Amino acid sequence: MRRNSRGARRLNQVLAVAGAAIAAGALAGVKFVDGWLQFLVICLLALGTGLGAYSGRAFQKQAEGLPPQVLISHPHGDEPWAHWLAWRLRRSGYLTSTRPWATAEHQVPPPPEVAPDHELIIVSRMLDDMNHRPGQGPGLSRIARSRSRSALVLVTAHHNPPLTRWAGCEVLTLAGRSADDAAATVDARLHQAGAVPLPTYTAPHVVGEVEPRYPALGPLISNFDRRGASHFTARRRELALLREVLGTVNVTGDVRTCAIHGLSGIGKTRLALEYARRYEDLFDVIWRVEAAHAPTARASLLDLAHRLHTARDRPAGGTAHGDDRDPEQTLQQLLSHELPRTRALLIYDGAEDDSAIRQLLPDAGDGGQILITSVNPVWQRSAPRHRIALEAFTTEEAVAFLSDASGIDDKVELARIVDQLGRLPLALESAAASLRDDPDIEGYLRALEIRSRLAPSTRPEASRSGAPAWILSFKQAEQKDEVVGLLLRLCAFLAPQGIPGYFFEAAGGRTDLLPERLRVEVAHPARGRRIRETARNSSLLTGEAKLVMHAQVQAVIRKEMSVAEQTDHARAAVCLVNGWFPEDPDREGTWPQCVELLPHARAVLDHCRELGVVDENTSTLLQSMGEYFRVQSDRAEAQRLLTEALAQREGLGGRRNSLVANTLVSLSQLKLLSAELLEARTFAEEALAIRAGIDGDRDPRTLESRMQLGRVLRELGDFEGASEAAEQTLLRLRRLHEPNPVKVADGLCDLGLVRWRQGRLTESVSLHREALHFLEQTPGGSEPARRNPMAFVNQSLGLALLDSHDLEGAEQHLRTALDILERAGYAAGHPVVLSSSVHLGETLRQQAARFRGHRDRRSATARERSFPGEREAERLLAEAKHIFDEVLSAPHMNGDRDHPDRACALVRYSHLLHELGNSEAAMTEVTNAIGIYTGKYGGQHPYVAEARYRRALILKESGGLPQRWQDDLVTAREIYGRIHPADHPLIEQIEEELRDIP
């Protein structure tokens, strides 16, 4: 190869010398041949020299094994396209590099020091941010020609202008192309420009590189329906300002936040959604949060977290595990870790209060963007640097907007309409819709005057109310089709944004929830489409899959009805939402639909409260919403909703009815989670009495109530009562005609936990093993409904084995429980995971104490201390310390520092600290635990006795005064003596410790 290259260079040298000699002779008057022929020979020699030099360079580059170099220049904001294109070209056998530049420069930056072989210039953001026209940008043409042999301009997927040339450069438009088609188009054009890639070449930095997402696919996760984005003909200046304010994703290194505030109907949400539609290729996530109500906003963010988890963990060709993570842990993980590392656009729509929404904003990260829309201008804390005050149109802008939207050019006549309606876009859109249908401006103004007398403006600002225009549009739509009016009236009682289109489609399968006339019409798909299309043509209802009706329009339509009509439509709306709201919101699979329907449920319930509508639909919807918020750990909202549901059901059918019992059980579960045990017991007992009286002792709902009562009694320390409830429940569960295996396993586990508390450890272990065997032998053990009981039974069995001194067996079952929970999608901060972790840490501590030979009443006979044993003890203690550090830092522990779960962890953590030699800290933590238990349960609860027994052991082993730890032992013995028989293992251990008093 070197010989060939040397020969080519020598040939070039000979050609160059010969050409120079002939040229010199010609200048000196020496003619080797005729003049014209001599001139031709000189030209041929020069051409041969150039071609030889070029082929020599190409041959040399090919000999070195290097592919062509392609530079990708792009404005800030087109990074996703540049990264994707660079990856595809590298896969094809090119060397690539990228160079960003700001559109404010109005030209491509100066050429690099080493000129590439080819250049691709992306201009989609230039088109957006600078509004370039074909032929503009002379600097682009000059610089592109000077820096490389070819310069091709890429116009990406959101733009398809009729361009074949751009400032002298070739144009490739990727609009509407798939990823493979777009890559093939670019590759073919580079081939035409003379590029010859080397498919066998692999640069070192390409090995293992992950393929970027094709930007034209839009966001990976979104609840934004871009098909529903309405015609955007104004606010160009504000859109450019918004783009400038938010900057560029992954450039600034922080989360950019901007608040858009202004009057209702001025176009805040429209501007935010247009920004999302126009720049959706910049983001992996676009998520709209209904921010008017903090619990609903929190639920929407949790839904986003679950979708991110599902998308991240879904195996190729399969489905992801269910996400049953602790809601508080999930939300904190989303805001603190996941969103800051994600190219995300979050739109907090309709936010009202800065202090409420600020707790739901993500931390600073790698360049996400946040938009807040609100009528409230005070957003100094959430958006301290960037706020846009959206003003009404000027008269000229309003006339231009109306002309563009209606297609009428008579600006003078249109100005009369603007003078009549004001300058809010929402009112002008309705006028434009009417004028598109009938361009008679005089007739429209006359009709508008009539409507104005019916609904005079009550707003003092310059921009008048659009009520006359909306009423007129509503009447016109109703005159065209009476059923359209019925649809609009029903939508007026739902939330303004995100009305599911399946509410009104026969394909949804629930047309029985609609009013009779509407149900009959939409039963035919073609007729249903015509109805929705007519409603959209009126501009009062927009969107496709999710419909939108502005809140002001809704208010005007409702006011046009009589009170009786409002009541009828409110009843119809609550029936519709209640019918679609999941009946079992405790199942993870129902959560996305719950989140979608929460705003509508809240809206219809508000209207029903105003109108005094109370029926089975309102109470059931309150119950379902309360159950959802209970599962999501929003206890305050769950308490409010369930209490209201209880009052409604009691008013409808008296205190003793089955629906009241359902709500009482839910309230008991909520109180048990909050450790308000006396109230939990009252609710559970009353629910059991009602259900036993109505449904009988063997009804599954009665058994559910009895099981709940048994769990409350166990937490209260009433182990006799808990034992009786658990035994009766298990007996009746076994006698059912078709026993539910999961419920039977729950009954066995409940009874096993009671036996554990009673000190009957052998029986407890036997019951738990039976429950575990029952679940393992039942088909469908991998189902989510079966995984949770499997983990819980393993955890409970581990506790029984721990107190039975079978530390290896306890460790095995506790680790199995944690493994099941992890595979099921539980986060490290879920209360069930924390509980298993605490007991695993205690097991490891006792194992370490055994290796060290310490005298531990809960461990087996001490072994001789040895060096290998000491090393193993140190390893076990280190692992236990790591477990407790993670447990105590979890949001569940820190969110409610007086919760008994935290006290349980502190009691066991204190003993670990003592083993590690920090007795002072151990005393502090166990004393804090005693305070929590005493505050929640009173000073005579068995949990208090256990904590005082632990404190006595720490004091005794650390050399404390005998009187101090004797007092704790005596108090613990008195508490246990009122609950357990004298032969209970705990009482025997305390008696043995008391005999050691000097």
CSV table of C-alpha atoms in Angstrom, one decimal, residues 259-529:
chain,number,residue,atom,x,y,z
A,259,ALA,CA,-45.6,31.5,35.3
A,260,ILE,CA,-48.2,32.8,32.8
A,261,HIS,CA,-50.8,34.8,34.5
A,262,GLY,CA,-53.8,36.9,33.2
A,263,LEU,CA,-57.6,37.1,33.1
A,264,SER,CA,-59.7,34.0,32.7
A,265,GLY,CA,-60.3,33.4,29.0
A,266,ILE,CA,-57.2,35.4,27.9
A,267,GLY,CA,-55.5,32.3,26.4
A,268,LYS,CA,-53.0,31.1,29.1
A,269,THR,CA,-53.7,27.4,28.7
A,270,ARG,CA,-53.8,27.8,24.9
A,271,LEU,CA,-50.4,29.4,24.9
A,272,ALA,CA,-48.9,26.7,27.1
A,273,LEU,CA,-50.4,23.9,25.0
A,274,GLU,CA,-49.2,25.5,21.8
A,275,TYR,CA,-45.7,25.7,23.3
A,276,ALA,CA,-45.9,21.9,24.1
A,277,ARG,CA,-47.2,21.1,20.7
A,278,ARG,CA,-44.5,23.1,18.8
A,279,TYR,CA,-41.6,21.9,20.8
A,280,GLU,CA,-42.7,18.4,21.7
A,281,ASP,CA,-39.6,16.8,20.0
A,282,LEU,CA,-37.4,18.5,22.7
A,283,PHE,CA,-38.9,16.4,25.5
A,284,ASP,CA,-39.1,12.9,26.7
A,285,VAL,CA,-42.0,13.7,29.0
A,286,ILE,CA,-44.8,16.3,28.5
A,287,TRP,CA,-47.3,16.2,31.4
A,288,ARG,CA,-50.2,18.5,32.2
A,289,VAL,CA,-51.1,18.7,35.9
A,290,GLU,CA,-54.6,19.8,37.0
A,291,ALA,CA,-53.2,22.2,39.6
A,292,ALA,CA,-56.4,23.9,40.9
A,293,HIS,CA,-56.7,21.4,43.6
A,294,ALA,CA,-53.6,20.2,45.5
A,295,PRO,CA,-54.7,16.5,46.1
A,296,THR,CA,-55.6,16.2,42.4
A,297,ALA,CA,-52.3,17.7,41.4
A,298,ARG,CA,-50.5,15.2,43.7
A,299,ALA,CA,-52.5,12.3,42.2
A,300,SER,CA,-51.6,13.4,38.7
A,301,LEU,CA,-47.9,13.5,39.5
A,302,LEU,CA,-48.2,10.0,41.1
A,303,ASP,CA,-49.7,8.8,37.8
A,304,LEU,CA,-46.7,10.2,36.0
A,305,ALA,CA,-44.4,8.4,38.4
A,306,HIS,CA,-46.1,5.1,37.7
A,307,ARG,CA,-46.0,5.5,34.0
A,308,LEU,CA,-42.3,6.3,34.1
A,309,HIS,CA,-41.7,3.2,36.3
A,310,THR,CA,-43.7,1.1,33.8
A,311,ALA,CA,-41.8,2.5,30.8
A,312,ARG,CA,-38.5,2.1,32.4
A,313,ASP,CA,-38.9,-1.5,33.7
A,314,ARG,CA,-40.9,-3.0,30.9
A,315,PRO,CA,-38.9,-5.9,29.3
A,316,ALA,CA,-38.6,-6.2,25.6
A,317,GLY,CA,-41.7,-7.7,24.2
A,318,GLY,CA,-43.3,-8.0,27.7
A,319,THR,CA,-45.1,-6.0,30.3
A,320,ALA,CA,-43.8,-4.3,33.4
A,321,HIS,CA,-44.6,-5.4,36.9
A,322,GLY,CA,-47.3,-3.5,38.7
A,323,ASP,CA,-46.1,-0.5,40.7
A,324,ASP,CA,-47.4,-0.8,44.3
A,325,ARG,CA,-44.9,1.6,45.7
A,326,ASP,CA,-45.4,3.8,48.7
A,327,PRO,CA,-47.1,7.0,47.4
A,328,GLU,CA,-45.1,9.4,49.5
A,329,GLN,CA,-41.8,7.7,48.6
A,330,THR,CA,-42.8,7.6,44.9
A,331,LEU,CA,-43.6,11.3,44.8
A,332,GLN,CA,-40.4,12.3,46.5
A,333,GLN,CA,-38.4,10.0,44.2
A,334,LEU,CA,-40.1,11.6,41.2
A,335,LEU,CA,-39.6,15.2,42.3
A,336,SER,CA,-36.1,14.8,43.7
A,337,HIS,CA,-34.5,12.2,41.4
A,338,GLU,CA,-36.4,11.2,38.3
A,339,LEU,CA,-37.7,14.4,36.8
A,340,PRO,CA,-34.4,16.4,37.4
A,341,ARG,CA,-32.7,13.8,35.2
A,342,THR,CA,-35.4,13.8,32.5
A,343,ARG,CA,-36.1,16.1,29.6
A,344,ALA,CA,-39.6,17.0,30.9
A,345,LEU,CA,-42.1,19.7,30.3
A,346,LEU,CA,-44.6,20.0,33.2
A,347,ILE,CA,-47.7,22.3,32.8
A,348,TYR,CA,-49.3,23.1,36.1
A,349,ASP,CA,-52.6,24.4,34.7
A,350,GLY,CA,-55.0,26.5,36.6
A,351,ALA,CA,-52.8,26.8,39.8
A,352,GLU,CA,-54.3,29.1,42.4
A,353,ASP,CA,-51.8,29.3,45.3
A,354,ASP,CA,-48.0,29.6,45.2
A,355,SER,CA,-47.5,28.0,48.6
A,356,ALA,CA,-49.5,24.9,47.7
A,357,ILE,CA,-48.0,24.2,44.3
A,358,ARG,CA,-44.4,24.9,45.3
A,359,GLN,CA,-44.3,21.7,47.3
A,360,LEU,CA,-45.1,19.8,44.1
A,361,LEU,CA,-42.4,21.3,41.8
A,362,PRO,CA,-39.3,19.1,40.9
A,363,ASP,CA,-35.9,20.0,42.1
A,364,ALA,CA,-33.3,21.6,39.9
A,365,GLY,CA,-31.7,19.2,37.5
A,366,ASP,CA,-30.6,18.7,33.9
A,367,GLY,CA,-32.8,21.2,32.2
A,368,GLY,CA,-36.5,20.4,32.5
A,369,GLN,CA,-39.1,23.1,31.9
A,370,ILE,CA,-42.1,24.1,34.0
A,371,LEU,CA,-45.1,26.2,33.0
A,372,ILE,CA,-47.6,27.5,35.5
A,373,THR,CA,-50.8,29.1,34.3
A,374,SER,CA,-52.9,31.1,36.8
A,375,VAL,CA,-55.1,34.1,37.2
A,376,ASN,CA,-53.0,34.9,40.3
A,377,PRO,CA,-50.0,37.1,39.5
A,378,VAL,CA,-48.1,36.3,42.7
A,379,TRP,CA,-45.6,33.6,41.9
A,380,GLN,CA,-42.4,35.1,43.3
A,381,ARG,CA,-41.4,31.9,45.1
A,382,SER,CA,-42.2,29.3,42.5
A,383,ALA,CA,-41.1,31.3,39.5
A,384,PRO,CA,-38.8,34.0,41.0
A,385,ARG,CA,-37.2,35.1,37.7
A,386,HIS,CA,-39.7,34.4,34.9
A,387,ARG,CA,-43.3,35.6,34.7
A,388,ILE,CA,-45.3,36.5,31.7
A,389,ALA,CA,-48.4,38.8,32.1
A,390,LEU,CA,-50.7,37.9,29.3
A,391,GLU,CA,-52.7,41.0,28.3
A,392,ALA,CA,-55.9,41.3,26.2
A,393,PHE,CA,-55.4,41.9,22.5
A,394,THR,CA,-55.1,45.5,21.3
A,395,THR,CA,-57.9,46.5,19.0
A,396,GLU,CA,-55.8,46.0,15.9
A,397,GLU,CA,-54.7,42.5,17.1
A,398,ALA,CA,-58.3,41.6,18.0
A,399,VAL,CA,-59.5,42.6,14.5
A,400,ALA,CA,-56.6,40.8,12.8
A,401,PHE,CA,-57.3,37.7,14.9
A,402,LEU,CA,-61.1,37.8,14.1
A,403,SER,CA,-60.3,38.3,10.4
A,404,ASP,CA,-57.9,35.4,10.3
A,405,ALA,CA,-60.2,33.0,12.2
A,406,SER,CA,-63.4,33.9,10.3
A,407,GLY,CA,-62.0,34.5,6.8
A,408,ILE,CA,-63.6,37.9,6.5
A,409,ASP,CA,-61.5,40.9,5.3
A,410,ASP,CA,-63.8,43.7,6.2
A,411,LYS,CA,-61.8,45.2,9.1
A,412,VAL,CA,-64.2,48.1,9.7
A,413,GLU,CA,-67.2,45.8,10.3
A,414,LEU,CA,-65.1,43.4,12.3
A,415,ALA,CA,-64.0,46.3,14.5
A,416,ARG,CA,-67.7,46.8,15.5
A,417,ILE,CA,-67.8,43.2,16.7
A,418,VAL,CA,-64.6,43.7,18.7
A,419,ASP,CA,-66.1,46.9,20.2
A,420,GLN,CA,-69.2,44.9,21.2
A,421,LEU,CA,-67.5,41.8,22.6
A,422,GLY,CA,-64.2,43.1,23.9
A,423,ARG,CA,-60.7,41.8,23.2
A,424,LEU,CA,-60.5,38.4,24.9
A,425,PRO,CA,-59.6,35.6,22.5
A,426,LEU,CA,-62.2,33.3,24.0
A,427,ALA,CA,-65.1,35.5,23.0
A,428,LEU,CA,-63.6,36.3,19.6
A,429,GLU,CA,-63.2,32.6,18.8
A,430,SER,CA,-66.9,32.1,19.4
A,431,ALA,CA,-67.8,35.1,17.1
A,432,ALA,CA,-65.4,33.7,14.4
A,433,ALA,CA,-67.2,30.3,14.6
A,434,SER,CA,-70.6,32.0,14.0
A,435,LEU,CA,-69.2,34.1,11.2
A,436,ARG,CA,-67.7,31.1,9.4
A,437,ASP,CA,-71.2,29.6,9.4
A,438,ASP,CA,-72.9,32.8,8.3
A,439,PRO,CA,-70.7,35.8,7.3
A,440,ASP,CA,-73.6,38.3,7.8
A,441,ILE,CA,-72.0,40.7,10.2
A,442,GLU,CA,-75.0,43.0,10.5
A,443,GLY,CA,-77.2,40.0,11.3
A,444,TYR,CA,-74.6,38.8,13.9
A,445,LEU,CA,-74.5,42.2,15.5
A,446,ARG,CA,-78.3,42.3,15.8
A,447,ALA,CA,-78.4,38.9,17.4
A,448,LEU,CA,-75.6,39.9,19.7
A,449,GLU,CA,-77.5,43.0,20.9
A,450,ILE,CA,-80.4,40.8,21.9
A,451,ARG,CA,-78.2,38.4,23.8
A,452,SER,CA,-76.4,41.3,25.4
A,453,ARG,CA,-79.6,42.6,26.9
A,454,LEU,CA,-80.2,39.1,28.2
A,455,ALA,CA,-76.8,38.8,29.8
A,456,PRO,CA,-75.2,42.2,30.3
A,457,SER,CA,-71.5,42.4,31.1
A,458,THR,CA,-70.7,42.5,34.8
A,459,ARG,CA,-66.9,43.0,34.3
A,460,PRO,CA,-65.5,46.5,34.8
A,461,GLU,CA,-62.3,46.0,32.8
A,462,ALA,CA,-61.9,47.1,29.2
A,463,SER,CA,-62.3,43.6,27.9
A,464,ARG,CA,-66.0,42.9,28.0
A,465,SER,CA,-67.6,39.7,28.9
A,466,GLY,CA,-68.0,37.2,26.0
A,467,ALA,CA,-71.3,35.9,27.5
A,468,PRO,CA,-73.4,37.2,24.6
A,469,ALA,CA,-71.3,35.5,22.0
A,470,TRP,CA,-71.2,32.2,23.9
A,471,ILE,CA,-75.0,32.3,24.4
A,472,LEU,CA,-75.5,33.0,20.8
A,473,SER,CA,-73.2,30.2,19.7
A,474,PHE,CA,-74.9,27.8,22.1
A,475,LYS,CA,-78.4,28.7,20.8
A,476,GLN,CA,-77.2,28.4,17.2
A,477,ALA,CA,-75.7,24.9,17.8
A,478,GLU,CA,-78.9,23.8,19.7
A,479,GLN,CA,-81.0,25.0,16.8
A,480,LYS,CA,-79.0,22.9,14.4
A,481,ASP,CA,-79.2,19.8,16.5
A,482,GLU,CA,-81.0,19.5,19.8
A,483,VAL,CA,-78.8,16.7,20.9
A,484,VAL,CA,-75.7,18.9,20.5
A,485,GLY,CA,-77.3,21.3,23.1
A,486,LEU,CA,-77.8,18.3,25.4
A,487,LEU,CA,-74.1,17.3,25.0
A,488,LEU,CA,-73.0,20.9,25.7
A,489,ARG,CA,-75.2,21.2,28.8
A,490,LEU,CA,-73.8,17.9,30.2
A,491,CYS,CA,-70.2,19.0,29.6
A,492,ALA,CA,-70.9,22.3,31.4
A,493,PHE,CA,-71.0,20.3,34.7
A,494,LEU,CA,-67.7,18.5,34.1
A,495,ALA,CA,-64.1,19.8,34.6
A,496,PRO,CA,-63.1,22.2,31.8
A,497,GLN,CA,-60.1,20.3,30.6
A,498,GLY,CA,-59.6,16.7,29.6
A,499,ILE,CA,-63.2,15.5,29.2
A,500,PRO,CA,-62.8,11.9,28.0
A,501,GLY,CA,-64.2,11.4,24.5
A,502,TYR,CA,-65.2,7.8,25.4
A,503,PHE,CA,-67.9,9.2,27.7
A,504,PHE,CA,-70.0,9.9,24.5
A,505,GLU,CA,-68.9,7.0,22.3
A,506,ALA,CA,-70.7,3.7,21.7
A,507,ALA,CA,-67.3,2.0,21.6
A,508,GLY,CA,-66.8,2.8,25.3
A,509,GLY,CA,-69.6,0.3,26.2
A,510,ARG,CA,-71.2,2.6,28.8
A,511,THR,CA,-73.7,4.6,26.9
A,512,ASP,CA,-76.3,3.5,29.5
A,513,LEU,CA,-74.8,6.1,31.8
A,514,LEU,CA,-75.9,9.0,29.5
A,515,PRO,CA,-79.3,10.7,29.5
A,516,GLU,CA,-81.8,8.7,27.4
A,517,ARG,CA,-82.0,11.1,24.4
A,518,LEU,CA,-78.2,11.3,24.1
A,519,ARG,CA,-77.8,7.6,24.7
A,520,VAL,CA,-80.0,6.7,21.8
A,521,GLU,CA,-78.3,9.1,19.4
A,522,VAL,CA,-74.6,8.2,20.2
A,523,ALA,CA,-75.4,4.5,20.0
A,524,HIS,CA,-74.8,4.9,16.3
A,525,PRO,CA,-71.1,5.8,15.8
A,526,ALA,CA,-71.6,7.9,12.7
A,527,ARG,CA,-74.3,9.9,14.4
A,528,GLY,CA,-72.2,10.3,17.5
A,529,ARG,CA,-69.3,11.7,15.4
